[in-house]
Coordinates of C-alpha atoms and ligand atoms in Angstrom, one line a residue:
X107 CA -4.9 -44.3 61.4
X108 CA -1.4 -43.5 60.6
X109 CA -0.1 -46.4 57.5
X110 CA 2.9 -47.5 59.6
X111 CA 1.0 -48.4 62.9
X112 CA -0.5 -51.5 61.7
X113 CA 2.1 -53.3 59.7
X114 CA 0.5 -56.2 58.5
X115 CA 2.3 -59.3 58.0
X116 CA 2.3 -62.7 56.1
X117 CA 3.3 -65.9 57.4
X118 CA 6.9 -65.4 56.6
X119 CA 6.8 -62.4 58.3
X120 CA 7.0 -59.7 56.0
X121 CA 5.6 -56.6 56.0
X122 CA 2.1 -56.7 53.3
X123 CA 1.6 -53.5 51.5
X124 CA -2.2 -53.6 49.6
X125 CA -2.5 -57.4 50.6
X126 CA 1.0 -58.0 48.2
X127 CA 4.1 -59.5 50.1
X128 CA 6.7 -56.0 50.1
X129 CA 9.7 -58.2 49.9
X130 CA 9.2 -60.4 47.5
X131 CA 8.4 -57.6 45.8
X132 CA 11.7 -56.3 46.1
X133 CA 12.9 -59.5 45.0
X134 CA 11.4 -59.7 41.9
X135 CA 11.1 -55.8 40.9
X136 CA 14.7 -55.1 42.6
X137 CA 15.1 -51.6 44.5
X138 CA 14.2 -48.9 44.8
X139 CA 10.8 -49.7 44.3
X140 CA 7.6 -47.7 44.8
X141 CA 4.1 -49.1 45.8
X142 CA 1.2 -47.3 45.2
X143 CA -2.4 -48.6 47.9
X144 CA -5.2 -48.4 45.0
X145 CA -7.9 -49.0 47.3
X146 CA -6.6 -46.0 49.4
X147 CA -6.4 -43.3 46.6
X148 CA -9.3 -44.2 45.7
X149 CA -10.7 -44.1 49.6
X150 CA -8.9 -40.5 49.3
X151 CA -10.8 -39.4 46.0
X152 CA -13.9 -40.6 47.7
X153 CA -13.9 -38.2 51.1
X154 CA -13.4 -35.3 48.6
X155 CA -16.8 -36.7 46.9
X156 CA -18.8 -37.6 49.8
X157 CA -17.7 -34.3 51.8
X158 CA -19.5 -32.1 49.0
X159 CA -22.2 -34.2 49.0
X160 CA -23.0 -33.7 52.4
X161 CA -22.7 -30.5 52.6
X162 CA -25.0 -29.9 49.4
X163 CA -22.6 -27.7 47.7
X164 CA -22.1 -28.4 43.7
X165 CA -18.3 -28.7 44.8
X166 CA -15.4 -30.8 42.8
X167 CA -12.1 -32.0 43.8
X168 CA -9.2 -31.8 41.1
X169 CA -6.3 -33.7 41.7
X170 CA -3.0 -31.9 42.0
X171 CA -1.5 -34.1 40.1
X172 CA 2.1 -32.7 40.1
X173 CA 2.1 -34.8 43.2
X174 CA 2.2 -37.9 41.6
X175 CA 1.9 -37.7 37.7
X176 CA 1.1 -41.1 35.8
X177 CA -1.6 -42.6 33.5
X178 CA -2.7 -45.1 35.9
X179 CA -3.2 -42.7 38.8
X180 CA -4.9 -40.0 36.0
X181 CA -7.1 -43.4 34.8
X182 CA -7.7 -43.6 38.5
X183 CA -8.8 -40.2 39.6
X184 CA -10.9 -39.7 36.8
X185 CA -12.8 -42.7 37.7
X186 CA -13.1 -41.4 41.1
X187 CA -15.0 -38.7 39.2
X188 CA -12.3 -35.8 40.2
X189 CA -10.7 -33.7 37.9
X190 CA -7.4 -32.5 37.7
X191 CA -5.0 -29.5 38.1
X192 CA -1.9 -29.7 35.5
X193 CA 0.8 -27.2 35.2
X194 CA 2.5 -28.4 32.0
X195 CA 2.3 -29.4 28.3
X196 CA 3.7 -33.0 30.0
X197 CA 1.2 -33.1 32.8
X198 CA -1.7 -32.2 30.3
X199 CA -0.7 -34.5 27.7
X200 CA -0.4 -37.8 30.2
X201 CA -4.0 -36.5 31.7
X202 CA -5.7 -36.4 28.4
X203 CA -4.1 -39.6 27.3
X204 CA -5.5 -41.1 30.4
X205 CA -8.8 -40.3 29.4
X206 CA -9.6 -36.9 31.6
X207 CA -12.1 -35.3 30.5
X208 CA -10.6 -31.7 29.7
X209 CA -13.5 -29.8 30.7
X210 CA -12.1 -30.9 34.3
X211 CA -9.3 -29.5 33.7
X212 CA -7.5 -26.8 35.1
X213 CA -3.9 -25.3 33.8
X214 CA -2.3 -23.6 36.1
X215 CA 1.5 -22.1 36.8
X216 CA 3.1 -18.5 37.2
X217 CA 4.7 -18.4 34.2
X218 CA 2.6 -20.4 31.3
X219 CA 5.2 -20.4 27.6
X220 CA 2.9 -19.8 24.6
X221 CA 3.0 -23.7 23.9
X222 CA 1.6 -24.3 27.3
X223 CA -1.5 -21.7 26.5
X224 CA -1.8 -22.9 22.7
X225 CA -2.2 -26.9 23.9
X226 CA -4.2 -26.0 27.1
X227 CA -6.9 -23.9 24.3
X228 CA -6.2 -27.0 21.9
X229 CA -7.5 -29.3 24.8
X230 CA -10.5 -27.4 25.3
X231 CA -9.6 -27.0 29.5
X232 CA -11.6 -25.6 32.1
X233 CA -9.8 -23.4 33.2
X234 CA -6.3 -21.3 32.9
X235 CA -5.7 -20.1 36.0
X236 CA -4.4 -16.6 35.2
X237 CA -1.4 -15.9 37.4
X238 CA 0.0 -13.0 36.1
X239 CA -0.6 -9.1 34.0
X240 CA 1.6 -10.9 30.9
X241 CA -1.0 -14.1 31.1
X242 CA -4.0 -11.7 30.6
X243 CA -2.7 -10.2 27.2
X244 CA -1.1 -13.4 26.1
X245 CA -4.2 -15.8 26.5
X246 CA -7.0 -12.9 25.1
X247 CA -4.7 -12.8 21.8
X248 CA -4.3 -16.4 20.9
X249 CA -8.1 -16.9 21.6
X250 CA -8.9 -14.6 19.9
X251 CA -6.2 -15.7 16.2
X252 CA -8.5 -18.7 16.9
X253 CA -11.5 -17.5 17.1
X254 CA -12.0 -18.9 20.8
X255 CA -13.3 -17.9 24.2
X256 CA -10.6 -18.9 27.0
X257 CA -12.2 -19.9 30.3
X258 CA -10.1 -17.9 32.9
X259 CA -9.6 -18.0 36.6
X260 CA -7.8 -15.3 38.4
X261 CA -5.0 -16.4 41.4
X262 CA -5.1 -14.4 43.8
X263 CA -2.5 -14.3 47.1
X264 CA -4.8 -14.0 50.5
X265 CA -1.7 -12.6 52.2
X266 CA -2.1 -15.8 54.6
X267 CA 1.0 -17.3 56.0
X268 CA 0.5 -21.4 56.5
X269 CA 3.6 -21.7 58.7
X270 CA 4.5 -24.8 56.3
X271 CA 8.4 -25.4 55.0
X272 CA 9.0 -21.4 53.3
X273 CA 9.6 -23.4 50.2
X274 CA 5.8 -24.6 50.0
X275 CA 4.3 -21.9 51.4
X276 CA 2.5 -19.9 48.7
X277 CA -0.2 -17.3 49.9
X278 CA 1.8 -14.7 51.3
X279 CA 2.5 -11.6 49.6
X280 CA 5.8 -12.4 49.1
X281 CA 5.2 -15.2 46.9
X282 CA 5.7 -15.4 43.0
X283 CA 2.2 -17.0 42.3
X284 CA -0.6 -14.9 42.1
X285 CA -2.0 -11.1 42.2
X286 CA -1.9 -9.4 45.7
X287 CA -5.9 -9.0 47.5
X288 CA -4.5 -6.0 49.3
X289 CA -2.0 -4.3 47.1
X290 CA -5.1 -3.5 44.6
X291 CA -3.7 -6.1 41.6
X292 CA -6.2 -8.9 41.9
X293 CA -8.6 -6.2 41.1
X294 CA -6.8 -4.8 37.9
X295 CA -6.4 -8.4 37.0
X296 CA -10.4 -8.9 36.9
X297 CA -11.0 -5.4 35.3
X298 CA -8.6 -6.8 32.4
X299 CA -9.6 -9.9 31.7
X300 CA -13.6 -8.4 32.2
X301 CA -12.0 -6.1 29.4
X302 CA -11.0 -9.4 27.1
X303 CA -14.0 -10.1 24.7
X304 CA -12.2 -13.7 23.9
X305 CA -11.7 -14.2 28.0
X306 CA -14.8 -15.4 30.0
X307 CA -14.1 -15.2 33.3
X308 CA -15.4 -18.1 35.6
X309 CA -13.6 -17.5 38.9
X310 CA -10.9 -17.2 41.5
X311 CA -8.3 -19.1 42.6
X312 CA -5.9 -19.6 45.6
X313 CA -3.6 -22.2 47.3
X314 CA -1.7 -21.3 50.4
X315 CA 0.4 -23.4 50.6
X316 CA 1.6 -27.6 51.3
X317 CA 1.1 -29.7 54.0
X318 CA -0.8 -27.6 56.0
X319 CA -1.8 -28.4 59.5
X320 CA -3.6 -25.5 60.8
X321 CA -7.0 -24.5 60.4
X322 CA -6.7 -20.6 61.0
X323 CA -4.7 -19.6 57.4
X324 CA -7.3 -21.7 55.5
X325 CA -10.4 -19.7 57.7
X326 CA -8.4 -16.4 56.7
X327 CA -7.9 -16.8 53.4
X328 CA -11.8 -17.9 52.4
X329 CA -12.7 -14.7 54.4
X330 CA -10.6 -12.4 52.3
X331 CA -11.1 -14.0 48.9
X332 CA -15.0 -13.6 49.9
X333 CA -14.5 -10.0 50.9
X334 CA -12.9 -9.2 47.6
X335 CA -15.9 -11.6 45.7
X336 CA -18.5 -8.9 47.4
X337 CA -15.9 -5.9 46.2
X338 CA -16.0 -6.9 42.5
X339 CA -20.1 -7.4 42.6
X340 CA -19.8 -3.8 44.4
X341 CA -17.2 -1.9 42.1
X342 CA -17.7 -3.6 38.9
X343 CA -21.1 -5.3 38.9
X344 CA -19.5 -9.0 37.8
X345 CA -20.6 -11.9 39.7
X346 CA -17.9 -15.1 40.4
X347 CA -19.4 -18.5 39.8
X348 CA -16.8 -20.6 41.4
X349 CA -14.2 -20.7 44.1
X350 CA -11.1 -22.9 43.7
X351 CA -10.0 -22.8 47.5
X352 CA -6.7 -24.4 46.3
X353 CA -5.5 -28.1 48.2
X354 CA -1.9 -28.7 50.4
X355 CA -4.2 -30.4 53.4
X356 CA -1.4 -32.2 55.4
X357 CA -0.4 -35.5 55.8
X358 CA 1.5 -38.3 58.6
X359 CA 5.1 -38.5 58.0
X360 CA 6.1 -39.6 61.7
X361 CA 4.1 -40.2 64.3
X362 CA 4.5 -36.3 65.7
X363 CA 2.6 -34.9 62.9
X364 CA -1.4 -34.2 63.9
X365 CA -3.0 -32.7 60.6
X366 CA -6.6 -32.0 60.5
X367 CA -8.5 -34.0 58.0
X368 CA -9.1 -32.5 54.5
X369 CA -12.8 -32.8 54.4
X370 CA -12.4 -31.0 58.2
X371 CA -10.5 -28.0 56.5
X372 CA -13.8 -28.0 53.6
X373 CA -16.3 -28.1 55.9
X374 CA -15.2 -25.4 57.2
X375 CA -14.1 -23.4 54.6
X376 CA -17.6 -23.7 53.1
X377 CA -19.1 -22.7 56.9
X378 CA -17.2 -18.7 55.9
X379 CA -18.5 -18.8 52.1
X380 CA -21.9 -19.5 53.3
X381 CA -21.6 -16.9 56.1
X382 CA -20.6 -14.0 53.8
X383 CA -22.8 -15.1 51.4
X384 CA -25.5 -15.3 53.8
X385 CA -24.8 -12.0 54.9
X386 CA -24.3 -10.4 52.0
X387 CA -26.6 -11.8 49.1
X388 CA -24.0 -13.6 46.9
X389 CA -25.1 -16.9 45.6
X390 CA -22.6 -19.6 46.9
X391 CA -20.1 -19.9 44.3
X392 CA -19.5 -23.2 42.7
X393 CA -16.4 -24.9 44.9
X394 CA -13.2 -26.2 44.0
X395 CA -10.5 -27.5 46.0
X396 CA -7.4 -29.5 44.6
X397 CA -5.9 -31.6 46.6
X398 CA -2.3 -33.6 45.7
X399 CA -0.8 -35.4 48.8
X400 CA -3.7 -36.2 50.7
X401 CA -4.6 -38.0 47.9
X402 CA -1.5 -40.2 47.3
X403 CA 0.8 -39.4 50.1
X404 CA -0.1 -42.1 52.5
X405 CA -1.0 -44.2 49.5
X406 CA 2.6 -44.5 48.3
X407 CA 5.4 -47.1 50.3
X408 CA 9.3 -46.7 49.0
X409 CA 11.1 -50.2 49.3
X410 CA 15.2 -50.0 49.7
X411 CA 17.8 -52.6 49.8
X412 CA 20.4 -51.8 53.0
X413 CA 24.0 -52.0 51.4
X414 CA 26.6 -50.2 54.6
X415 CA 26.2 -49.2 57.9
X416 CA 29.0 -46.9 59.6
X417 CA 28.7 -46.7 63.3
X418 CA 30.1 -43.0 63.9
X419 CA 30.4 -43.4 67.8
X420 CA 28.9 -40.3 69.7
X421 CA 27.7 -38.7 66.3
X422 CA 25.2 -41.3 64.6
X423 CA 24.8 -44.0 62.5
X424 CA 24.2 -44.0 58.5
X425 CA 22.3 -46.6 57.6
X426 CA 22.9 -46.2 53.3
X427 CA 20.1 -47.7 50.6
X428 CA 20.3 -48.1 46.8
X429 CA 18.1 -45.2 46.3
X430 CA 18.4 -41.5 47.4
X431 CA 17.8 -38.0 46.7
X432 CA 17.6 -39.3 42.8
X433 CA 14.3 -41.0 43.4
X434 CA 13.4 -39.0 46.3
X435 CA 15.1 -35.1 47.2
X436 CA 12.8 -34.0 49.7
X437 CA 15.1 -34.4 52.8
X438 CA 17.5 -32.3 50.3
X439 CA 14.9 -29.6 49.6
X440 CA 12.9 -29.8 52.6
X441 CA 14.6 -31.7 55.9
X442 CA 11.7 -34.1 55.1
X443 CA 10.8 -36.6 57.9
X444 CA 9.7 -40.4 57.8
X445 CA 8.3 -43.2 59.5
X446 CA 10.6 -46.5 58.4
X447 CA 10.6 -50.0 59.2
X448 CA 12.5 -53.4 57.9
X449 CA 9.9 -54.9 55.6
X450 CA 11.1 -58.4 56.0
X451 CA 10.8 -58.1 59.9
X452 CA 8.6 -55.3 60.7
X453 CA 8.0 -56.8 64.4
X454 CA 11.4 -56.5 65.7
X455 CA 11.6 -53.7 68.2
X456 CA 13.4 -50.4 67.6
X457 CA 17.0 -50.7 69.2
X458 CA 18.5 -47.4 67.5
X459 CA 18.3 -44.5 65.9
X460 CA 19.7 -43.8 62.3
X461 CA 20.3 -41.5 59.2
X462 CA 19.0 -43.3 56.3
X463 CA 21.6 -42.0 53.4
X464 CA 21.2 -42.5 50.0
X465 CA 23.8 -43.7 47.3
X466 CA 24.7 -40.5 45.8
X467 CA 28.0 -38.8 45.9
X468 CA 27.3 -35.7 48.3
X469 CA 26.9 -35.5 52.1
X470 CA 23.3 -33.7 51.7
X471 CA 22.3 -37.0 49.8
X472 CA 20.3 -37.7 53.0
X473 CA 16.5 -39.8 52.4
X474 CA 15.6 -39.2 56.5
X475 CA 17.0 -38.2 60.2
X476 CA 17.2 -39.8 63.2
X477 CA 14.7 -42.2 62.4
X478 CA 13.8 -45.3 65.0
X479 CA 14.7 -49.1 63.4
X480 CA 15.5 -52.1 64.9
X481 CA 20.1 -52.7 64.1
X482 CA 20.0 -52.6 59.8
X483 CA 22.0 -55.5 58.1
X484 CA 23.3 -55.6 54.5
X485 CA 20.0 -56.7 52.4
X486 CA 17.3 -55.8 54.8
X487 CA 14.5 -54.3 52.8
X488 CA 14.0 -50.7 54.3
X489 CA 10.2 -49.3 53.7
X490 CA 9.3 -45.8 54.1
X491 CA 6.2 -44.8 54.8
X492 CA 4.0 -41.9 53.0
X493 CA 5.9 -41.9 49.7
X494 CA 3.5 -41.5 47.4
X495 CA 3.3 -37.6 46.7
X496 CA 6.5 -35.9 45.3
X497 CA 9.1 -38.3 45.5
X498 CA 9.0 -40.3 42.3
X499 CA 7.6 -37.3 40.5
X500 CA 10.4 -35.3 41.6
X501 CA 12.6 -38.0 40.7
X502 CA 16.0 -37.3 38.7
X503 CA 18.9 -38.9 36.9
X504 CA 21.5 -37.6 39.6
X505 CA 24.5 -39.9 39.3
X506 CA 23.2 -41.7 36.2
X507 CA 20.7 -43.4 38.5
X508 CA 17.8 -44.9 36.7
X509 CA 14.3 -43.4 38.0
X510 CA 12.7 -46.6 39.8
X511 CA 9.9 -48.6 38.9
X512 CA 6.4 -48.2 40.9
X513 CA 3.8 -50.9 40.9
X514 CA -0.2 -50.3 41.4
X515 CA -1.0 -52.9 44.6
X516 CA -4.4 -54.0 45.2
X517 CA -6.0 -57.2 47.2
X518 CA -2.6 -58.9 47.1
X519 CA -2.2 -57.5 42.9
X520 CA 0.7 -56.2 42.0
X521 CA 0.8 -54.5 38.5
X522 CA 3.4 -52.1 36.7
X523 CA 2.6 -48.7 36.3
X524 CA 5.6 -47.4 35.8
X525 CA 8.7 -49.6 34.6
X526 CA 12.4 -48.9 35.6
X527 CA 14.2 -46.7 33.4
X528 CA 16.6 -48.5 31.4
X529 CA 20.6 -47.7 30.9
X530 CA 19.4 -47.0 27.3
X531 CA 16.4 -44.8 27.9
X532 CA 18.8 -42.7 30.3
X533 CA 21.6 -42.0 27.4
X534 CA 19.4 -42.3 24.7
X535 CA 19.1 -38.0 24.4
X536 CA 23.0 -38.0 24.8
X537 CA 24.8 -37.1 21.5
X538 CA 28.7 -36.9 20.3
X539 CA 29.2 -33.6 17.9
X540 CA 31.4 -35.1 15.3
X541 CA 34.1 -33.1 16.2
X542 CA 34.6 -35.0 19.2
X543 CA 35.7 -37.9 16.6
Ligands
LLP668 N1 -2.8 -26.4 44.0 C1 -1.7 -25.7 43.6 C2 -1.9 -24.5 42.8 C3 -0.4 -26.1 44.0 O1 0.6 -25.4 43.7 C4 -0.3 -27.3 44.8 C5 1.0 -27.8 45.2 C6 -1.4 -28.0 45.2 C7 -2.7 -27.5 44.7 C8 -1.4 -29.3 45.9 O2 -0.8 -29.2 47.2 P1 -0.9 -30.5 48.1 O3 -2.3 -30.9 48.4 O4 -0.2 -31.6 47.3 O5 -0.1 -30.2 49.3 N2 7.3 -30.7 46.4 C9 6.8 -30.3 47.7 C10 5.3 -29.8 47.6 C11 5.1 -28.8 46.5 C12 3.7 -28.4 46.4 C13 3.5 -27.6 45.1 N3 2.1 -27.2 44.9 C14 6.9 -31.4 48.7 O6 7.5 -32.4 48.4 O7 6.5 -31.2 49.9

């Protein structure tokens, strides 16, 4: 059921979010505000655990957590029992302070620095997910000065196209993650590390890309990686323990979008592993699959305050809100879409359609198009739907704006989990050379 087709109310008519009244809320937090449903990312963590289950595979979620990067929602995951997929010193650090085990861990990125690869082998992680020729050399050596074995994974690029936004798409072979299946480099990439006393390798690793609705790229891509699993038994007599089939299982934004449920996408995705492996004698590889915004897309509810609107007649209507692409640049980036309503009358029909702007000084400062609301006045609170995965970790200090506050809800709970930045914290990196006097 898509979040914005039920729109609960209270008595006073306002729109509840997690059981907790979304405009008093506002009131008391001020705008932009973020709400993050515990009760559904924990739901979401729980498909993930109950999908593997059924399906008797020794299988693990890990959270993408570049989605949505905070201790609580770490604390929250690894409660769930998932792990979690980092690609930073930053998002490590806030994962291990949240208590993640780091043996659930997996590092990934295209270009790790030597701090990322010395803190991820101080942690103890998982898994680096090796990404590139440099990675190989550049891992084996600092195990080794430390007298350690890395645990490796190899990313590898399916040459799958997922007809996402080009911008999330990832498993093509024009993409800067990963060693090409057919161009021969995934298998020089295993030969290497094979090569790398202090490198054990544990297994492979692709993603093909975000918000994802069809099922075919995902059924391609498990076939090839399998067909190359059977060609590095055949040519180099190594067998790989575990699969990480990679997340971006999409989402509702508006009321057009029809994505195929992630445990769908596993299910199936396990139906061609089993098949090859069936077919060809290879043990069914330990599974991993790391999904992000299913888990805290739909979880996640933006609050604005309206300030103008500016009827343009015959071209539209900009409806603008104290937020914007500071807190949230995927229309920017992406043309995102939303689903929107006036929390503090969430009944009242749709009369017209709008461009919600943002408060930022550029044209492109744009948070949704042509999206249906009932006529905006100055201090409506505008919610949008689904914001829980890469807005407010994508968030910025465009325009000096301070990066808003988001609140866990739960059974009518509200609780911080993130405060508003303050003017301070904003300048507090600033400094004047003396020579400016
Ligand atoms: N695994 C890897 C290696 C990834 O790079 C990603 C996302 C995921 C998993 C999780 O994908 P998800 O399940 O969340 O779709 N900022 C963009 C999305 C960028 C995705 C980056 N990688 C957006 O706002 O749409």
């Amino acid at each position: 059921m898509k979040v914005w087709e039920q729109k609960p109310v209270n008595d006073e008519g306002h729109l509840l979010f997690g059981g907790c009244d979304t405009v008093a809320l506002a009131k008391q937090h001020g705008t932009p505000l973020y709400l993050m449903d515990e009760d559904r990312i924990r739901e979401a963590c729980r498909a993930f655990r109950r999908t593997f289950a059924a399906l008797g595979v020794d299988g693990m979620a890990l959270y993408a957590s570049k989605a949505f990067s905070t201790l609580a929602i770490y604390r929250i995951v690894a409660q769930e029992g998932l792990g979690v997929d980092v690609v930073s010193e930053g998002e490590l650090r806030t994962a291990l302070a949240a208590g993640t085990n780091p043996a659930d861990i997996y590092f990934h990125g295209n270009n790790k620095t030597e701090d990322d690869i010395a803190a991820a082998l101080d942690a103890g992680v998982g898994s680096l997910v090796i990404d590139a020729f440099e990675e190989i050399e550049a891992i084996a050596a600092l195990a080794r000065e430390r007298s350690q074995i890395a645990r490796v994974s190899v990313r590898v690029k399916p040459g799958v196209e997922a007809h996402t936004h080009e911008y999330i798409t990832t498993g093509s072979d024009d993409s800067k993650f990963g060693f090409g299946l057919a161009d021969g480099c995934a298998m020089r990439a295993v030969e290497a590390i094979l090569a790398q006393p202090s490198l054990k390798l544990i297994g492979l690793h692709y993603h093909i890309g975000s918000q994802v609705f069809e099922r075919e790229p995902y059924a391609l891509a498990a076939d090839r990686t399998m067909h190359f699993v059977r060609a590095i038994r055949d040519t180099l007599g190594f067998e790989i323990e575990e699969i990480n089939l990679g997340g971006g299982f999409g989402i509702h934004y508006v009321d057009a979008d029809a994505p195929i449920e992630a445990v769908k996408h596993i299910q199936m995705m396990v139906e061609v592993l089993r098949t090859h492996c069936d077919k060809y004698g290879l043990p069914l590889p330990r599974i991993k699959v790391e999904p992000g915004r299913s888990i805290v897309g739909e979880a996640g509810l933006a609050l604005y305050t309206v300030g103008t609107v500016k009827e343009l007649p015959g071209i539209r209507t900009y409806v603008s809100v104290d937020g914007g692409m500071a807190d949230n640049p995927r229309y920017a980036l992406y043309q995102a879409e939303y689903s929107a309503c006036l929390a503090n009358r969430p009944h009242d029909a749709n009369e017209t359609t709008v461009t919600v702007a943002g408060r930022c000084c550029e044209s492109g400062d744009i948070l949704t198009k042509n999206v249906a609301l009932p006529a905006c006045r100055r201090g409506d609170t505008l919610a949008i739907f689904t914001a829980g995965a890469y807005q407010y970790a994508m968030a910025s200090n465009y325009n000096r704006l301070r990066r808003p506050a988001v609140l866990l809800v739960r059974n009518g709970q509200a609780a911080p989990i993130v405060e508003r930045e303050s003017y301070e914290q904003i300048m507090q990196n600033d400094r004047l050379p003396d020579w400016l006097g």
